[in-house]
PDB file of C-alpha atoms in Angstrom:
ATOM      1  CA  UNK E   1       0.000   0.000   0.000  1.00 73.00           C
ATOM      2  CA  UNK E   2       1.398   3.300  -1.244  1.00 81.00           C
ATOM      3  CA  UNK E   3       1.818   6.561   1.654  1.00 83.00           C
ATOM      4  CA  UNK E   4      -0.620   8.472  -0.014  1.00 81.00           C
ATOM      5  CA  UNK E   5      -3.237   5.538   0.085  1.00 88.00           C
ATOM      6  CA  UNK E   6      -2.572   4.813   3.714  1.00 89.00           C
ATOM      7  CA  UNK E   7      -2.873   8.378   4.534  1.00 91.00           C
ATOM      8  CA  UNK E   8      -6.271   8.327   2.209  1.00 92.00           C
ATOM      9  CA  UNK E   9      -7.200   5.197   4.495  1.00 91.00           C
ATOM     10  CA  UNK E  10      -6.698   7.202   7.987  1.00 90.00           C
ATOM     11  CA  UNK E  11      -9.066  10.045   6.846  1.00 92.00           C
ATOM     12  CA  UNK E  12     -11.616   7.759   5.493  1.00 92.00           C
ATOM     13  CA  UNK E  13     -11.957   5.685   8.708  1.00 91.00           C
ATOM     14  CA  UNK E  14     -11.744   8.991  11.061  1.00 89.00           C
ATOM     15  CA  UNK E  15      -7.774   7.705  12.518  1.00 87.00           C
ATOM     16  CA  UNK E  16      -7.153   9.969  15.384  1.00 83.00           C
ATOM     17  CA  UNK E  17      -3.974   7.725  15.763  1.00 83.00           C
ATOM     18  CA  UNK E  18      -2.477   9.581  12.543  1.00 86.00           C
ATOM     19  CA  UNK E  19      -3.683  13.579  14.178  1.00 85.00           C
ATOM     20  CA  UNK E  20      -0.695  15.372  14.209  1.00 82.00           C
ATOM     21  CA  UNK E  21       1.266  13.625  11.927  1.00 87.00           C
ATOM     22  CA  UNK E  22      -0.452  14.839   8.489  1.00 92.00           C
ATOM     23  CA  UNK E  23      -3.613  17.429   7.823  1.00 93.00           C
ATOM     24  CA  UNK E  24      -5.578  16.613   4.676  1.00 94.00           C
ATOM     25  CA  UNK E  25      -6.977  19.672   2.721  1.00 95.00           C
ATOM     26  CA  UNK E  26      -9.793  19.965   0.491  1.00 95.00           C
ATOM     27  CA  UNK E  27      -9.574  21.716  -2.250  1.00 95.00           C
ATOM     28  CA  UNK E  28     -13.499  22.640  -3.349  1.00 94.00           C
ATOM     29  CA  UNK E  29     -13.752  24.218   0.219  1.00 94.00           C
ATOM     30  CA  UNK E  30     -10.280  25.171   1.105  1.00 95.00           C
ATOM     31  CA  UNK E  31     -10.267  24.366   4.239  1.00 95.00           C
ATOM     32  CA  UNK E  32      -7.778  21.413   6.506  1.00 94.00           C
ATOM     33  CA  UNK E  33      -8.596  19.117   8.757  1.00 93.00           C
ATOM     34  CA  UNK E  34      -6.903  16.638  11.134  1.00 91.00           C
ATOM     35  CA  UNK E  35      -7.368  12.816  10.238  1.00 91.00           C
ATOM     36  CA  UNK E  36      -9.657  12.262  12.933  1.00 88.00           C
ATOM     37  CA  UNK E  37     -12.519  14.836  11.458  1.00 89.00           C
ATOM     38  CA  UNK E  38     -15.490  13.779  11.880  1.00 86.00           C
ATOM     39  CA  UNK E  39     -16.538  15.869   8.792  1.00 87.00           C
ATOM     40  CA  UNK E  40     -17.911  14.367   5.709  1.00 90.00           C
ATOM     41  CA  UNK E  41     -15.638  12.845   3.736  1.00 91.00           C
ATOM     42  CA  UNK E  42     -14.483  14.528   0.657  1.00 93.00           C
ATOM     43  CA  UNK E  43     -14.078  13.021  -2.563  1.00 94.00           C
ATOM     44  CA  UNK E  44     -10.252  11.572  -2.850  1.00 93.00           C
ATOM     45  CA  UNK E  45      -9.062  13.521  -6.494  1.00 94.00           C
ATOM     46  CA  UNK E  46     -10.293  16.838  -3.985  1.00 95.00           C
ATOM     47  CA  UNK E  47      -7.940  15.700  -0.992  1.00 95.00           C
ATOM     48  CA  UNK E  48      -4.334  16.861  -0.570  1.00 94.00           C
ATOM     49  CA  UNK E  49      -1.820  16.008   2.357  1.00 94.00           C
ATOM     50  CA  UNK E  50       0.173  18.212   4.598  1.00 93.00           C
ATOM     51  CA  UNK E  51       2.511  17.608   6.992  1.00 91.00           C
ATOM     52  CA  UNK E  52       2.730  20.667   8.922  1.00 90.00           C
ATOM     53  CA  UNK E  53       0.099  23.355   9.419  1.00 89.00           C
ATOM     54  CA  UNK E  54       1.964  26.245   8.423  1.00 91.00           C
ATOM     55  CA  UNK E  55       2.171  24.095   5.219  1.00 92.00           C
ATOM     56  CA  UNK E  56      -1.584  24.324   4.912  1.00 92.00           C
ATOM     57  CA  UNK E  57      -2.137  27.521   5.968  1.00 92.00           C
ATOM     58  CA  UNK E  58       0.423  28.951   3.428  1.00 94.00           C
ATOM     59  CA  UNK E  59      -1.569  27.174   0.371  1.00 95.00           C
ATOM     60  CA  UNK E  60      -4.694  29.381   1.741  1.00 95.00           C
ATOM     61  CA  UNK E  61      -6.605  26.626   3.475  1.00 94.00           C
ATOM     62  CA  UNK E  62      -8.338  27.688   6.443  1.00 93.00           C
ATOM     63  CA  UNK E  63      -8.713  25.226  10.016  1.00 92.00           C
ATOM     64  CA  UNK E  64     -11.264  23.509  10.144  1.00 90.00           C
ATOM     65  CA  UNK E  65     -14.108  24.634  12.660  1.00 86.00           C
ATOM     66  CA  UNK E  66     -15.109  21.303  13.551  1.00 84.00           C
ATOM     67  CA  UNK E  67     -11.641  19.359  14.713  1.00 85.00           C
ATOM     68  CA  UNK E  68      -9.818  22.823  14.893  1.00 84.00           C
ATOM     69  CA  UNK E  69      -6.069  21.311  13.894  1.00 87.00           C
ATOM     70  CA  UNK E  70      -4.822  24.964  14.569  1.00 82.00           C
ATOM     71  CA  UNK E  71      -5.678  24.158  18.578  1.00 77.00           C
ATOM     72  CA  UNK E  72      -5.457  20.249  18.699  1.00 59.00           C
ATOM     73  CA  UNK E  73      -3.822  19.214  22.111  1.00 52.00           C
ATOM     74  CA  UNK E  74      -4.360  15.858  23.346  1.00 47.00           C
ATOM     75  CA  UNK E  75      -7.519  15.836  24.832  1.00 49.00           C
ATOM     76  CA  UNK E  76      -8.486  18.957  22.678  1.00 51.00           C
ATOM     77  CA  UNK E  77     -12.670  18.872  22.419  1.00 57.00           C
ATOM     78  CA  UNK E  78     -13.875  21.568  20.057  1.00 59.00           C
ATOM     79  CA  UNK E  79     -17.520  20.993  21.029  1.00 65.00           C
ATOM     80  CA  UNK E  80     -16.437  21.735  24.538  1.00 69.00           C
ATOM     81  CA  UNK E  81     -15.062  25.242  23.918  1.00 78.00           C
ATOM     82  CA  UNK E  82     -18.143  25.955  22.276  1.00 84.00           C
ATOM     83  CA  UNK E  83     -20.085  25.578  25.279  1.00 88.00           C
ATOM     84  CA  UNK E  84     -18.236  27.211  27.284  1.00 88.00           C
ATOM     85  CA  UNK E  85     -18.034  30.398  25.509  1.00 90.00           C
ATOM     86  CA  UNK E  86     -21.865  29.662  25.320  1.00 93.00           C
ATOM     87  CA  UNK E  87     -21.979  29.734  28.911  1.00 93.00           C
ATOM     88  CA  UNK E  88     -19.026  32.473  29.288  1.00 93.00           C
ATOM     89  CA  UNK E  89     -21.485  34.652  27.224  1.00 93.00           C
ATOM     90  CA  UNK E  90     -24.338  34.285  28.888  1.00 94.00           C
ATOM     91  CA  UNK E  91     -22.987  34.723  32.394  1.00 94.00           C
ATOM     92  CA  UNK E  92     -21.281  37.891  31.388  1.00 94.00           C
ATOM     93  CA  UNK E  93     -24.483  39.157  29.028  1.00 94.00           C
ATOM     94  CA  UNK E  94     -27.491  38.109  30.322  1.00 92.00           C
ATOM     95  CA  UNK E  95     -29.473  41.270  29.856  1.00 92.00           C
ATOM     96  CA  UNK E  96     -28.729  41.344  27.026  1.00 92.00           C
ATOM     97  CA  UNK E  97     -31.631  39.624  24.122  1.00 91.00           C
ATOM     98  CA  UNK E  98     -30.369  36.194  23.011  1.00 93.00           C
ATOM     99  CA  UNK E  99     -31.854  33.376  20.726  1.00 92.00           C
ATOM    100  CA  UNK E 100     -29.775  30.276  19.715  1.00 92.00           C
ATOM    101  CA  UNK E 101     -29.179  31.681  16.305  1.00 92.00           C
ATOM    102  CA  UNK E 102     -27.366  34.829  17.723  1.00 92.00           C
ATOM    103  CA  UNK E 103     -25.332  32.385  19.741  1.00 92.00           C
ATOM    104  CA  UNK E 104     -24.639  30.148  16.952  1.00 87.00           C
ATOM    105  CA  UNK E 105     -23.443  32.756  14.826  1.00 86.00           C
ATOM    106  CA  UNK E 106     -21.539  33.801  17.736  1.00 86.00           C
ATOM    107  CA  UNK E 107     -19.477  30.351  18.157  1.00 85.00           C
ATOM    108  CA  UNK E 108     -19.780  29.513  14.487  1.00 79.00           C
ATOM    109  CA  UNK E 109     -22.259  26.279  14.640  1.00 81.00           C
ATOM    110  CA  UNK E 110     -25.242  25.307  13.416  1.00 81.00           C
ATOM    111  CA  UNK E 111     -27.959  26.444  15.910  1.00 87.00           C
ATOM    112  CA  UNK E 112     -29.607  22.544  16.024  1.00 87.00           C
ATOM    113  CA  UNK E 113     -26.040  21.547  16.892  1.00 84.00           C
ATOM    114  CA  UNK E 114     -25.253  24.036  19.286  1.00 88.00           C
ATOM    115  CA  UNK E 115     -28.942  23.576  20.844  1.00 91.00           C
ATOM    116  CA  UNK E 116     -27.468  19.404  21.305  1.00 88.00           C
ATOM    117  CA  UNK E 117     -24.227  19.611  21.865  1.00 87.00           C
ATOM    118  CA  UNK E 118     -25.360  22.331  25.185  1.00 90.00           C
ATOM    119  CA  UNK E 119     -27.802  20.160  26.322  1.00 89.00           C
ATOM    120  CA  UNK E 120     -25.705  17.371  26.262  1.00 86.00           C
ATOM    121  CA  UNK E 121     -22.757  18.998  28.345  1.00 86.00           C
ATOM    122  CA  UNK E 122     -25.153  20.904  30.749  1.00 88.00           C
ATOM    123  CA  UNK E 123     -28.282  19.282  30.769  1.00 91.00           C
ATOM    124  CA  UNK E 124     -29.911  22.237  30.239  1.00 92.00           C
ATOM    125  CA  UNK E 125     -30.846  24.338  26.661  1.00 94.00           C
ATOM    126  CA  UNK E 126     -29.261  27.541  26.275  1.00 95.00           C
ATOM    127  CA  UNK E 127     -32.478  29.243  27.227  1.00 94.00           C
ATOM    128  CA  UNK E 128     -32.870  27.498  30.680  1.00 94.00           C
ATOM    129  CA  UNK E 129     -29.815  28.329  31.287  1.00 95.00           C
ATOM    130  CA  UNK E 130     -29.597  31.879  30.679  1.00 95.00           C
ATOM    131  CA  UNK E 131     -32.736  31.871  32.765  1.00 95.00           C
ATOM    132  CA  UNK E 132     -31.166  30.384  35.641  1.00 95.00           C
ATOM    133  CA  UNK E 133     -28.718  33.077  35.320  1.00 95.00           C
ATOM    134  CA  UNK E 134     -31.061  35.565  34.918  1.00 96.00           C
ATOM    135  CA  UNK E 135     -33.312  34.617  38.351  1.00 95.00           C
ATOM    136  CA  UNK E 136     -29.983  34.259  40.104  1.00 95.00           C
ATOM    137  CA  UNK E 137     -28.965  38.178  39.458  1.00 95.00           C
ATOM    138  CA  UNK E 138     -33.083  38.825  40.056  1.00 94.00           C
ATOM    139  CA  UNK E 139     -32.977  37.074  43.652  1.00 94.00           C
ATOM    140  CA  UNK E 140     -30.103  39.099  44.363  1.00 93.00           C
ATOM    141  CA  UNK E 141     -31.344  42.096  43.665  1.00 93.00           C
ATOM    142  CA  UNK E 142     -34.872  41.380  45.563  1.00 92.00           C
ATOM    143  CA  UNK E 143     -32.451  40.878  48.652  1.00 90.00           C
ATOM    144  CA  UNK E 144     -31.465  44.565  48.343  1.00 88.00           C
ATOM    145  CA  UNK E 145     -34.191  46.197  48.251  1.00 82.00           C
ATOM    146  CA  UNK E 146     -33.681  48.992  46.374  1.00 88.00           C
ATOM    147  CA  UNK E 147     -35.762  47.836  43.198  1.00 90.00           C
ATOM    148  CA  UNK E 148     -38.958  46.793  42.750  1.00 92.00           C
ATOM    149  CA  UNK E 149     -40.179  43.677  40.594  1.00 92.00           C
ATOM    150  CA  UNK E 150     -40.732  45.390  37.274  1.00 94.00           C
ATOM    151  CA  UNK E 151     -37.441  47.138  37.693  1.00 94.00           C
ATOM    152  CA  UNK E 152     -35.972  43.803  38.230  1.00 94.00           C
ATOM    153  CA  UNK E 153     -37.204  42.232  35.726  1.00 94.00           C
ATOM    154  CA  UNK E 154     -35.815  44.415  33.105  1.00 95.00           C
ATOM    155  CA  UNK E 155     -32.535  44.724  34.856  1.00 95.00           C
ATOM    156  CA  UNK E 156     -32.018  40.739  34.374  1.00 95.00           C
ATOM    157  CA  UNK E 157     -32.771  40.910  30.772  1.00 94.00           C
ATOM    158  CA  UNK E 158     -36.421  40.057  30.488  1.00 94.00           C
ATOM    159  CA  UNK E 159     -38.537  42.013  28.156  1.00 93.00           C
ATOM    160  CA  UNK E 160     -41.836  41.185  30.156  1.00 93.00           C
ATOM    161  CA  UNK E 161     -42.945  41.334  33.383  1.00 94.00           C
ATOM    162  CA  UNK E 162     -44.915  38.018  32.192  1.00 94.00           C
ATOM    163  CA  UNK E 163     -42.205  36.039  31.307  1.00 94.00           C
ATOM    164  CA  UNK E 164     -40.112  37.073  34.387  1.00 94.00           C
ATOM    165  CA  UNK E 165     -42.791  35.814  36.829  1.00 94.00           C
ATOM    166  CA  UNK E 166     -43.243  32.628  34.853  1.00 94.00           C
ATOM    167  CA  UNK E 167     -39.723  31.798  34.933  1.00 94.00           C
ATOM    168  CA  UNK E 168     -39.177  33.075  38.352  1.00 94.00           C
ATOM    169  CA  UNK E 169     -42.072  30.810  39.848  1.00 94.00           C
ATOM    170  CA  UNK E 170     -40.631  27.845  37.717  1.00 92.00           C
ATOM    171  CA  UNK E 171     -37.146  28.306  38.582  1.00 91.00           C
ATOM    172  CA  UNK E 172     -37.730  29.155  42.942  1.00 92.00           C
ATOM    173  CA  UNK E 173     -41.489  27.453  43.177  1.00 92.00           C
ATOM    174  CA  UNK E 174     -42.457  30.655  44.400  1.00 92.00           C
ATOM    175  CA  UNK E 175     -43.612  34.449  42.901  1.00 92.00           C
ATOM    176  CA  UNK E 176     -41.010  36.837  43.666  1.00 92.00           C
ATOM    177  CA  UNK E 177     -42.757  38.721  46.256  1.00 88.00           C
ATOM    178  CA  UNK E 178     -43.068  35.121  48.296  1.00 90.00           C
ATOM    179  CA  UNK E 179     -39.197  34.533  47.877  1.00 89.00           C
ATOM    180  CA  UNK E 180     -38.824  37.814  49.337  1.00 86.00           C
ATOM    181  CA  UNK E 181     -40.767  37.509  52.135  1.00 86.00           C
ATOM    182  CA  UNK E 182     -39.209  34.097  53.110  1.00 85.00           C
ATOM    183  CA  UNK E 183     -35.328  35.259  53.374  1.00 79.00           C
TER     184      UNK E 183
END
């Protein structure tokens, strides 16, 4: 078996035991991957080989988003990452408005698979888990005092008083006012 057919071999079966040692390009996309992609497989006349990245990135092939070879340590896990700057962004911008295709966009995934790949790490979707966030700050700042419940509610990012007392009451088992009156 010839090097370039056992290197086609080791991206056709996924071979994480080749990573490191060669990237494989494709051409119609321009973009390289590590041997282990799980990305669909190209077709072989629109594969070339690399052996070094900087070898790749000089013939104007771009890392790949999925296996990111430009970042690959040994127990590297792209979808990781993506979750945590999920959750980095939300914990640092939860008043702000989000939906799962401004966070996609924002880690560069497909919302479905960001919507997944979240759930699977967390247990939670996105959205619970902004809310949690967001009733966290809110409990906070019903402890202090020095806003009311409306006031609140916008402060944590909610655009309705509606949706704030729904997720509130769903998140503590009690209305705000009650989880006030208890501490």
């Amino acid at each position: 078996m010839s090097q370039s057919e056992k290197l086609w071999q080791a991206v056709v079966q996924c071979d994480g035991t080749y990573d490191r040692c060669f990237y494989y390009a494709v051409k119609t996309t321009k973009i390289f991957c590590r041997p282990s992609c799980r990305s669909k497989t190209p077709k072989e006349e629109n594969v070339a080989y690399f052996f070094r990245i900087e070898d790749a990135l000089r013939s104007n092939y771009r890392p790949c988003k999925r296996c990111r070879p430009d970042l690959f340590q040994a127990n590297y896990e792209p979808t990781q990452e993506a979750v945590g700057q999920v959750q980095q962004l939300l914990e640092s911008k939860y008043d702000q408005s989000w939906t799962l295709e401004k966070l996609s966009n924002h880690v560069g995934i497909s919302a479905c698979h960001l919507q997944r790949l979240f759930k699977n790490k967390t247990g939670l979707s996105p959205r619970q888990y902004l809310n949690r966030i967001r009733i966290q700050r809110a409990k906070r700042l019903l402890l202090n005092g020095k806003m009311n419940n409306v006031e609140i509610c916008y402060a944590v990012g909610f655009r309705e008083p509606n949706q704030f007392y729904a997720a509130f009451r769903k998140e503590t088992g009690s209305s705000p006012l009650n989880f006030k009156r208890s501490q």
